[in-house]
Structure formats: C-alpha cells, structure tokens
Tab-separated table of C-alpha atoms and ligand atoms in Angstrom:
chain	number	residue	atom	x	y	z
P	12	MET	CA	94.521	124.626	131.287
P	13	ALA	CA	97.713	127.478	130.860
P	14	GLN	CA	97.228	129.003	127.136
P	15	ASN	CA	101.060	127.878	126.491
P	16	GLU	CA	100.296	123.966	127.088
P	17	LEU	CA	97.531	123.739	124.584
P	18	PRO	CA	98.179	123.234	120.699
P	19	MET	CA	99.021	126.462	119.147
P	20	ASN	CA	95.283	125.949	117.562
P	21	LEU	CA	93.478	125.857	120.014
P	22	ARG	CA	94.950	129.750	121.731
P	23	ASP	CA	94.377	132.813	121.352
P	24	ASP	CA	97.889	134.405	121.018
P	25	ASN	CA	98.918	134.857	117.359
P	26	VAL	CA	95.903	137.452	116.022
P	27	SER	CA	96.358	140.439	114.361
P	28	GLU	CA	94.749	143.810	115.037
P	29	GLU	CA	92.220	143.411	112.534
P	30	THR	CA	91.270	139.837	113.829
P	31	LYS	CA	90.693	141.128	116.891
P	32	THR	CA	88.462	144.039	115.842
P	33	LEU	CA	86.722	141.118	113.950
P	34	ILE	CA	86.596	138.972	116.641
P	35	SER	CA	84.823	141.815	118.723
P	36	SER	CA	81.736	142.075	116.450
P	37	LEU	CA	81.418	138.033	116.623
P	38	PRO	CA	79.215	136.029	118.829
P	39	ARG	CA	81.668	134.495	121.692
P	40	GLU	CA	81.855	131.557	123.972
P	41	GLN	CA	84.442	129.898	125.981
P	42	ASP	CA	84.937	126.505	126.488
P	43	SER	CA	87.336	123.969	128.718
P	44	GLN	CA	89.683	124.574	125.851
P	45	GLY	CA	89.715	128.511	125.128
P	46	LYS	CA	87.684	131.372	123.448
P	47	LEU	CA	85.787	130.513	120.712
P	48	CYS	CA	83.972	133.134	117.821
P	49	LYS	CA	81.610	132.306	115.012
P	50	PHE	CA	82.433	132.931	111.735
P	51	GLN	CA	80.810	132.157	108.955
P	52	GLY	CA	78.563	129.900	111.073
P	53	CYS	CA	81.344	127.664	112.448
P	54	TRP	CA	83.080	128.136	115.926
P	55	TYR	CA	86.306	128.481	116.097
P	56	TYR	CA	89.512	128.749	118.188
P	57	TYR	CA	90.729	132.917	117.604
P	58	ASN	CA	94.174	131.563	116.593
P	59	THR	CA	92.163	129.155	114.046
P	60	LEU	CA	89.864	131.630	112.807
P	61	GLN	CA	93.226	133.868	112.209
P	62	ALA	CA	94.111	131.042	109.493
P	63	VAL	CA	91.023	130.414	108.275
P	64	ILE	CA	91.021	134.377	107.288
P	65	ASN	CA	95.285	133.815	106.530
P	66	PHE	CA	93.965	131.091	103.757
P	67	GLN	CA	90.996	132.716	102.744
P	68	THR	CA	93.008	135.793	101.730
P	69	ASN	CA	96.415	134.404	100.148
P	70	PHE	CA	95.632	130.939	99.073
P	71	LYS	CA	96.438	130.754	95.298
P	72	PRO	CA	94.721	127.648	93.998
P	73	GLN	CA	96.155	126.000	91.003
P	74	ASP	CA	93.287	124.225	89.501
P	75	THR	CA	94.619	120.925	89.685
P	76	ASP	CA	94.461	120.813	93.505
P	77	ILE	CA	93.059	118.253	95.394
P	78	ILE	CA	91.251	119.185	98.992
P	79	LEU	CA	90.111	116.313	101.516
P	80	ALA	CA	87.868	118.217	104.053
P	81	SER	CA	85.918	116.423	106.684
P	82	PHE	CA	84.460	117.401	110.321
P	83	PRO	CA	86.900	115.998	112.861
P	84	LYS	CA	87.332	112.401	113.903
P	85	SER	CA	85.606	111.298	110.490
P	86	GLY	CA	88.642	109.349	109.248
P	87	THR	CA	90.476	112.223	107.671
P	88	THR	CA	93.617	110.417	108.433
P	89	TRP	CA	91.751	107.365	106.248
P	90	LEU	CA	91.025	109.408	103.274
P	91	LYS	CA	94.361	110.753	103.209
P	92	ALA	CA	95.862	107.752	103.024
P	93	LEU	CA	94.047	106.659	100.146
P	94	SER	CA	94.389	109.549	98.443
P	95	VAL	CA	98.238	109.500	98.266
P	96	ALA	CA	98.112	105.596	97.966
P	97	ILE	CA	95.999	106.230	94.458
P	98	LEU	CA	98.028	109.254	93.484
P	99	GLU	CA	101.466	107.932	93.955
P	100	ARG	CA	100.269	104.599	92.061
P	101	TYR	CA	102.176	105.876	88.907
P	102	LYS	CA	105.075	107.029	90.682
P	103	GLN	CA	108.464	104.891	90.638
P	104	PRO	CA	110.713	105.225	93.325
P	105	THR	CA	113.604	107.709	92.896
P	106	ASP	CA	116.671	108.383	94.749
P	107	ASP	CA	115.185	111.525	97.006
P	108	HIS	CA	111.969	109.090	97.396
P	109	PRO	CA	113.033	106.045	97.679
P	110	ILE	CA	110.492	104.530	99.478
P	111	HIS	CA	106.687	104.878	99.438
P	112	PRO	CA	104.995	108.014	101.360
P	113	LEU	CA	103.092	106.567	103.376
P	114	LEU	CA	105.874	104.186	104.519
P	115	SER	CA	108.224	106.996	106.012
P	116	ASP	CA	105.096	109.153	106.687
P	117	ASN	CA	101.858	109.883	108.093
P	118	PRO	CA	99.625	110.765	106.213
P	119	HIS	CA	98.782	114.497	108.221
P	120	GLY	CA	102.858	114.900	107.460
P	121	ILE	CA	101.847	114.510	103.872
P	122	VAL	CA	98.397	116.155	103.335
P	123	PRO	CA	98.869	119.644	105.464
P	124	PHE	CA	96.003	121.138	106.737
P	125	PHE	CA	94.997	124.727	105.860
P	126	GLU	CA	94.237	125.965	109.219
P	127	ILE	CA	96.298	124.053	111.214
P	128	ASP	CA	99.456	123.437	109.529
P	129	MET	CA	100.221	126.177	106.800
P	130	TYR	CA	98.271	129.261	107.517
P	131	LEU	CA	98.429	128.807	111.357
P	132	LYS	CA	101.796	130.436	112.112
P	133	THR	CA	101.856	132.892	108.902
P	134	SER	CA	99.597	134.600	106.486
P	135	THR	CA	102.015	133.804	103.811
P	136	PRO	CA	103.491	130.587	104.094
P	137	ASP	CA	105.356	128.707	101.464
P	138	LEU	CA	103.654	126.061	99.521
P	139	THR	CA	106.321	124.361	98.665
P	140	LYS	CA	107.579	123.328	101.726
P	141	PHE	CA	103.825	121.806	102.497
P	142	SER	CA	102.620	119.828	99.559
P	143	THR	CA	105.316	118.297	97.127
P	144	SER	CA	103.048	116.184	95.663
P	145	SER	CA	101.584	116.728	92.120
P	146	PRO	CA	98.944	117.266	92.309
P	147	ARG	CA	99.199	119.388	95.202
P	148	LEU	CA	97.034	117.704	98.225
P	149	PHE	CA	95.416	119.693	101.101
P	150	SER	CA	92.826	119.509	103.902
P	151	THR	CA	90.818	121.073	106.013
P	152	HIS	CA	87.713	120.823	108.646
P	153	MET	CA	86.168	124.138	107.281
P	154	PRO	CA	82.775	123.998	106.105
P	155	LEU	CA	82.238	124.508	102.174
P	156	HIS	CA	81.645	127.931	102.084
P	157	THR	CA	84.504	128.779	103.870
P	158	VAL	CA	86.670	126.823	102.216
P	159	LYS	CA	85.096	128.050	98.534
P	160	GLU	CA	86.081	131.650	99.503
P	161	GLY	CA	89.417	130.621	99.430
P	162	LEU	CA	89.702	128.891	96.057
P	163	LYS	CA	88.199	131.997	94.763
P	164	ASP	CA	86.676	130.499	91.383
P	165	SER	CA	89.146	127.687	90.341
P	166	PRO	CA	87.444	124.436	89.472
P	167	CYS	CA	89.734	122.562	92.415
P	168	LYS	CA	88.502	118.862	93.479
P	169	VAL	CA	87.038	118.384	97.513
P	170	VAL	CA	86.198	115.420	98.603
P	171	TYR	CA	84.443	114.883	101.890
P	172	LEU	CA	84.301	112.141	103.485
P	173	CYS	CA	81.154	112.117	106.374
P	174	ARG	CA	81.087	109.650	109.780
P	175	ASN	CA	78.390	108.402	111.573
P	176	VAL	CA	77.500	111.626	113.609
P	177	LYS	CA	77.638	109.461	117.446
P	178	ASP	CA	81.213	107.603	116.123
P	179	ALA	CA	82.672	110.787	115.167
P	180	LEU	CA	81.534	112.162	118.818
P	181	ILE	CA	83.242	109.211	120.561
P	182	SER	CA	86.241	109.181	118.362
P	183	ARG	CA	86.944	113.231	119.216
P	184	TRP	CA	86.561	112.381	123.091
P	185	TYR	CA	88.674	109.773	123.539
P	186	PHE	CA	90.810	111.723	121.224
P	187	ARG	CA	90.641	114.731	123.803
P	188	CYS	CA	91.178	112.466	126.453
P	189	LYS	CA	94.363	111.044	125.271
P	190	TYR	CA	95.406	115.304	125.776
P	191	GLN	CA	93.763	115.823	129.193
P	192	LYS	CA	94.294	114.785	132.542
P	193	SER	CA	91.883	111.208	131.611
P	194	GLU	CA	89.276	111.149	134.565
P	195	VAL	CA	88.884	115.073	135.003
P	196	ALA	CA	88.056	114.707	131.066
P	197	ARG	CA	85.652	111.396	131.438
P	198	SER	CA	84.079	113.480	133.783
P	199	ASN	CA	83.134	115.773	131.105
P	200	LEU	CA	81.834	113.580	128.329
P	201	GLU	CA	78.726	115.291	129.085
P	202	SER	CA	79.592	118.436	129.088
P	203	MET	CA	81.251	117.994	125.861
P	204	PHE	CA	78.207	116.142	124.974
P	205	GLU	CA	75.944	119.328	125.375
P	206	SER	CA	78.030	121.503	123.538
P	207	PHE	CA	78.638	119.380	120.737
P	208	CYS	CA	74.514	119.028	120.173
P	209	SER	CA	74.608	122.559	120.504
P	210	GLY	CA	76.957	122.831	118.011
P	211	VAL	CA	79.094	125.625	120.719
P	212	SER	CA	82.417	123.650	119.613
P	213	PHE	CA	85.224	123.572	117.296
P	214	TYR	CA	84.024	123.657	113.970
P	215	GLY	CA	80.296	123.833	114.792
P	216	LEU	CA	77.470	121.659	114.392
P	217	PHE	CA	77.876	118.549	112.821
P	218	TRP	CA	74.732	118.691	110.857
P	219	ASP	CA	75.319	121.786	109.181
P	220	HIS	CA	79.112	121.170	108.355
P	221	ALA	CA	78.053	118.122	106.407
P	222	LEU	CA	75.513	119.188	104.872
P	223	SER	CA	77.331	122.259	103.238
P	224	TYR	CA	79.259	119.241	101.736
P	225	TRP	CA	76.007	117.266	100.736
P	226	ARG	CA	74.218	120.606	98.601
P	227	GLY	CA	77.556	121.415	97.327
P	228	SER	CA	78.159	117.137	95.723
P	229	LEU	CA	74.339	117.814	94.665
P	230	GLU	CA	74.824	120.985	93.052
P	231	ASN	CA	78.173	120.158	91.776
P	232	PRO	CA	79.307	116.308	91.403
P	233	LYS	CA	82.294	117.189	89.497
P	234	HIS	CA	83.769	119.390	92.426
P	235	VAL	CA	82.784	117.685	95.169
P	236	LEU	CA	82.621	114.129	95.985
P	237	PHE	CA	80.797	113.398	99.432
P	238	LEU	CA	81.549	110.001	100.575
P	239	LYS	CA	80.986	107.917	103.693
P	240	TYR	CA	83.065	106.134	106.257
P	241	GLU	CA	81.096	103.290	106.603
P	242	GLU	CA	80.620	102.790	103.228
P	243	LEU	CA	83.980	102.736	102.877
P	244	LYS	CA	83.922	100.051	105.520
P	245	THR	CA	81.491	97.943	103.341
P	246	GLU	CA	82.272	98.487	100.297
P	247	PRO	CA	85.735	99.292	100.307
P	248	CYS	CA	86.805	98.871	96.829
P	249	VAL	CA	84.158	100.396	95.411
P	250	GLN	CA	84.265	103.582	96.723
P	251	VAL	CA	87.873	103.445	95.969
P	252	LYS	CA	87.206	102.710	92.310
P	253	LYS	CA	84.674	106.101	92.684
P	254	LEU	CA	87.402	108.184	94.669
P	255	ALA	CA	89.883	107.374	91.760
P	256	GLU	CA	87.728	108.214	89.139
P	257	PHE	CA	87.171	111.584	90.862
P	258	LEU	CA	90.067	112.286	91.073
P	259	GLY	CA	91.028	111.605	87.140
P	260	CYS	CA	92.748	108.621	87.697
P	261	PRO	CA	90.552	106.248	87.379
P	262	PHE	CA	92.060	102.121	87.997
P	263	THR	CA	92.383	99.993	84.455
P	264	LYS	CA	91.023	96.751	83.679
P	265	GLU	CA	94.625	95.699	84.096
P	266	GLU	CA	95.478	97.450	87.488
P	267	GLU	CA	91.395	95.981	88.976
P	268	GLU	CA	92.797	92.575	87.617
P	269	SER	CA	96.427	92.822	89.546
P	270	GLY	CA	94.665	93.111	92.526
P	271	LEU	CA	95.838	97.175	93.200
P	272	VAL	CA	92.760	98.079	94.501
P	273	ILE	CA	92.838	95.283	96.955
P	274	LYS	CA	97.092	96.185	97.571
P	275	ILE	CA	96.175	99.810	98.347
P	276	LEU	CA	92.930	98.681	100.809
P	277	GLU	CA	95.710	96.671	102.312
P	278	LEU	CA	98.406	99.547	102.832
P	279	CYS	CA	95.986	102.027	104.026
P	280	SER	CA	94.247	100.000	106.363
P	281	ILE	CA	94.251	100.864	110.302
P	282	ARG	CA	96.126	97.454	110.927
P	283	ASN	CA	99.268	98.290	108.777
P	284	LEU	CA	99.565	101.858	109.207
P	285	SER	CA	99.358	102.005	113.010
P	286	GLY	CA	101.872	98.932	112.931
P	287	LEU	CA	104.810	101.278	110.658
P	288	ASP	CA	107.427	102.431	112.674
P	289	VAL	CA	106.503	106.296	111.838
P	290	ASN	CA	103.347	106.107	112.892
P	291	LYS	CA	104.418	104.502	116.386
P	292	THR	CA	107.088	106.917	117.411
P	293	GLY	CA	106.388	110.087	114.958
P	294	LYS	CA	104.507	113.412	116.225
P	295	THR	CA	102.993	116.332	114.252
P	296	TRP	CA	105.070	119.982	114.314
P	297	MET	CA	102.471	120.720	117.031
P	298	ASN	CA	103.029	117.678	119.317
P	299	VAL	CA	100.011	115.220	119.482
P	300	ASP	CA	101.850	111.731	118.693
P	301	TYR	CA	100.986	110.185	115.259
P	302	ASN	CA	99.465	107.323	116.914
P	303	SER	CA	96.585	108.984	118.480
P	304	TYR	CA	95.090	109.395	114.810
P	305	PHE	CA	94.246	105.434	114.917
P	306	ARG	CA	92.198	103.980	117.843
P	307	LYS	CA	89.620	101.683	117.057
P	308	GLY	CA	88.280	102.470	113.094
P	309	GLU	CA	84.874	100.848	113.584
P	310	VAL	CA	81.477	101.584	112.898
P	311	GLY	CA	79.312	101.564	116.366
P	312	ASP	CA	81.904	102.336	119.087
P	313	TRP	CA	79.608	105.001	119.993
P	314	LYS	CA	77.116	101.766	122.118
P	315	ASN	CA	79.827	101.562	124.246
P	316	LEU	CA	80.114	104.976	125.655
P	317	LEU	CA	76.639	107.110	125.056
P	318	THR	CA	74.168	106.402	127.771
P	319	PRO	CA	70.627	105.780	126.193
P	320	GLU	CA	69.472	109.462	126.724
P	321	MET	CA	72.754	110.649	124.720
P	322	GLU	CA	71.316	108.329	121.875
P	323	ASN	CA	67.704	109.732	122.056
P	324	LYS	CA	68.736	113.223	122.116
P	325	ILE	CA	70.885	112.576	118.680
P	326	ASP	CA	68.219	110.761	117.289
P	327	MET	CA	65.969	113.604	117.997
P	328	ILE	CA	68.371	116.071	116.508
P	329	ILE	CA	68.322	113.940	113.391
P	330	GLU	CA	64.493	113.451	113.086
P	331	LYS	CA	64.003	117.415	112.809
P	332	LEU	CA	66.487	116.959	110.508
P	333	LYS	CA	64.746	114.667	107.886
P	334	GLY	CA	62.966	117.258	106.110
P	335	SER	CA	66.002	118.297	104.633
P	336	ASP	CA	67.977	115.619	101.776
P	337	PHE	CA	70.814	114.150	103.417
P	338	LYS	CA	70.272	110.813	105.283
P	339	PHE	CA	72.098	110.580	108.356
H	11	A3P	P1	88.148	105.986	116.368
H	11	A3P	O1	88.331	106.668	117.448
H	11	A3P	O2	86.339	105.391	116.451
H	11	A3P	O3	88.550	104.483	116.130
H	11	A3P	P2	90.540	111.460	112.335
H	11	A3P	O4	91.605	110.995	110.733
H	11	A3P	O5	89.796	112.172	111.282
H	11	A3P	O6	90.934	112.212	113.097
H	11	A3P	O7	89.879	110.368	112.587
H	11	A3P	C1	90.076	109.056	113.438
H	11	A3P	C2	89.338	107.989	113.635
H	11	A3P	O8	89.254	107.372	112.498
H	11	A3P	C3	89.351	107.299	114.634
H	11	A3P	O9	88.295	106.644	114.794
H	11	A3P	C4	90.328	105.937	113.874
H	11	A3P	O10	91.087	104.655	114.524
H	11	A3P	C5	89.712	105.948	112.350
H	11	A3P	N1	90.593	105.840	111.649
H	11	A3P	C6	92.156	106.240	110.933
H	11	A3P	N2	92.779	106.010	110.242
H	11	A3P	C7	92.135	104.514	109.678
H	11	A3P	C8	91.783	103.649	108.780
H	11	A3P	N3	93.341	103.674	107.712
H	11	A3P	N4	90.894	103.266	108.684
H	11	A3P	C9	89.993	103.031	109.127
H	11	A3P	N5	89.967	104.226	110.163
H	11	A3P	C10	90.782	104.735	110.822
C-alpha cells in the first residue's frame, strides 16, 4: 500500500533527524504495512516511534492524570467509555456541554491516545485542546516501562485492560481487514498470526505487554490497576465498582441503591454505544470510522477463525510462560 494511503501512525514521513539516527541503531523489520523498529522492547512504525519519543520528552504530567492503557483491540473503547461515565457522573449539563459527552462523541474522541493522537503530528501539542476533562484522561498502547518515562515520577493512576490473547488477535485481524482489500488480507491471516506470535508486529509481543502492567500492578497497586475484559463481561458490577474505587470516586451506597452502576453499564454497553448516531457516522481525525471500534464484543470469537494448529501454537506459548506469576 502507498505511504499516503496509510494512516499517519503507520507511516515514516514525520521523523526528525535525531530519531532517524536512533532508528539506524535499532533492530528493524518490514511488514505489509510499513517499516517497524524495536524500541524499549516494543515494535513501532517510525512515525509512532517519533510520537513515543515526543511524549517521553515533553509530556508534563499532573498528579491527578489518569492513563488508560491496553494492547490494541482489547476493549480500549469500552474502558474509555466506562471511565468517562464514572467520572462524569458528578457533572450537571451546562450551556457549553448540554449533553453527556458519550452521547455526543466517541470514547476515542474524548480520551486521546498519547502516541496516536496527541504527539503524532507535533512534539508540543496544546493539551488543553485534547483533554478537557478534569481529572485529565489519556490513553496509550505503549508498555508500562515506556509510559513511565513520560510520567516521570508522577503518582498518576494507570488502568490496564487485558483481554484473552486469541480474541485480541482476531479482533485486530477484523479491524485490519476493514482497511485492506479484504480478500488479500484474509489470505494473509497466517502471516499476521506468525508475526503476532513472534512479536514482530505493531506494539510487539502481547505477553510482554500484559506482563509489564501485571508486574506494575503487583509492585504498586495504588498506581496500576489491572483489569480483564472477560471479568468485565462476567461480573460487570464488581469490576466497575473496582474501577471507580481505584479512580478515587467510589460509588456511595445511595448511588448503588439507585441503580447507577447498572445505568453506567447500560450507557457503555456495545449495543448502546454502537447504536448512537455519532458512532454510526463519525470518524477519528485519521479517518477511521468510529463504527469500526464496535464489532461483536464477545468472549471466544477466536474459535470461529483460528485453526487447531494456531490454537495449539498459542497454547504452547502460554504454557511456556507458566513460570511467570500471571495466568492468561
Ligand atoms: P471484537 O472485534 O472482538 O468484537 P479496542 O477498543 O481496544 O479497539 O477493542 C475493540 C474490541 O472491543 C472489539 O472486539 C469491539 O467489538 C469490543 N468493544 C468495543 N466496545 C465495547 C463495549 N462497549 N463492550 C464490550 N466490547 C466492546
């Protein structure tokens, strides 16, 4: 695909001379979408690496900032919606904001990504344009050690949403198919699977990514909360209450008794969000249709696409990781 047909984060046309020198010293690979390099253990397209460096160098954290983190296609949209709904519940409509933000914008429009939105075009974005909420909410797909460099020693809170690796892989596959000529893309599921398992793909190895946050959550549970997509599905009230507590705004008894937790879950359900006009017709600034962030939202959809051999290969990798303290 030609460079200018790709979203800006996958391209290599916005890299400073300094970053070019850095890249020349890093491990490099090429995939069907562009040139990748390995920085701090994670693979990025060059423009995204520039954004990561811009973030690490220039971001000025505030102690109250909240960072929502995930591996791509792990339910980031859902986590953003739930966090916005939890924090917005205190606010009354105003003339400037007469309706709930989730009814007038997509969660990705409300909670920007550091390296995909804010720092991709410029090293010094005007943050007041990006995050109007208080506390400020940001998001990222970078692994924790890379995020930490940008957060310096700020005590701001980080929430990580982890999803079953097979579902995250298949979700990524469908997302990519939408933006490629699907027949060509489908014939390449196998090659995408191989690069996903080897880790030479955008944002690197799934396992390393999840482990960086898992360990961070054990080391400093007040700083990092580790949530699982599947648990949000099976025990939504428990998990949303946990999230609210971690964000420093637990539900009161009265709020719980009034059914507020259920209302928030309903507002943020995939059925409700995907049916909103803004999500049916809107696009991100990089021209990604908002509706592509909502597909099935189910657990176990991988069973419809992964072959038994692929399933075995992932299971064997997971088996090898059993020595670590995290269960996938
Ligand atoms: P599927 O492709 O398996 O359906 P991300 O938000 O990180 O890009 O992840 C997208 C995945 O999360 C998609 O998974 C999408 O359907 C699912 N998703 C989006 N909004 C959701 C919601 N409100 N509840 C549950 N799942 C949701």
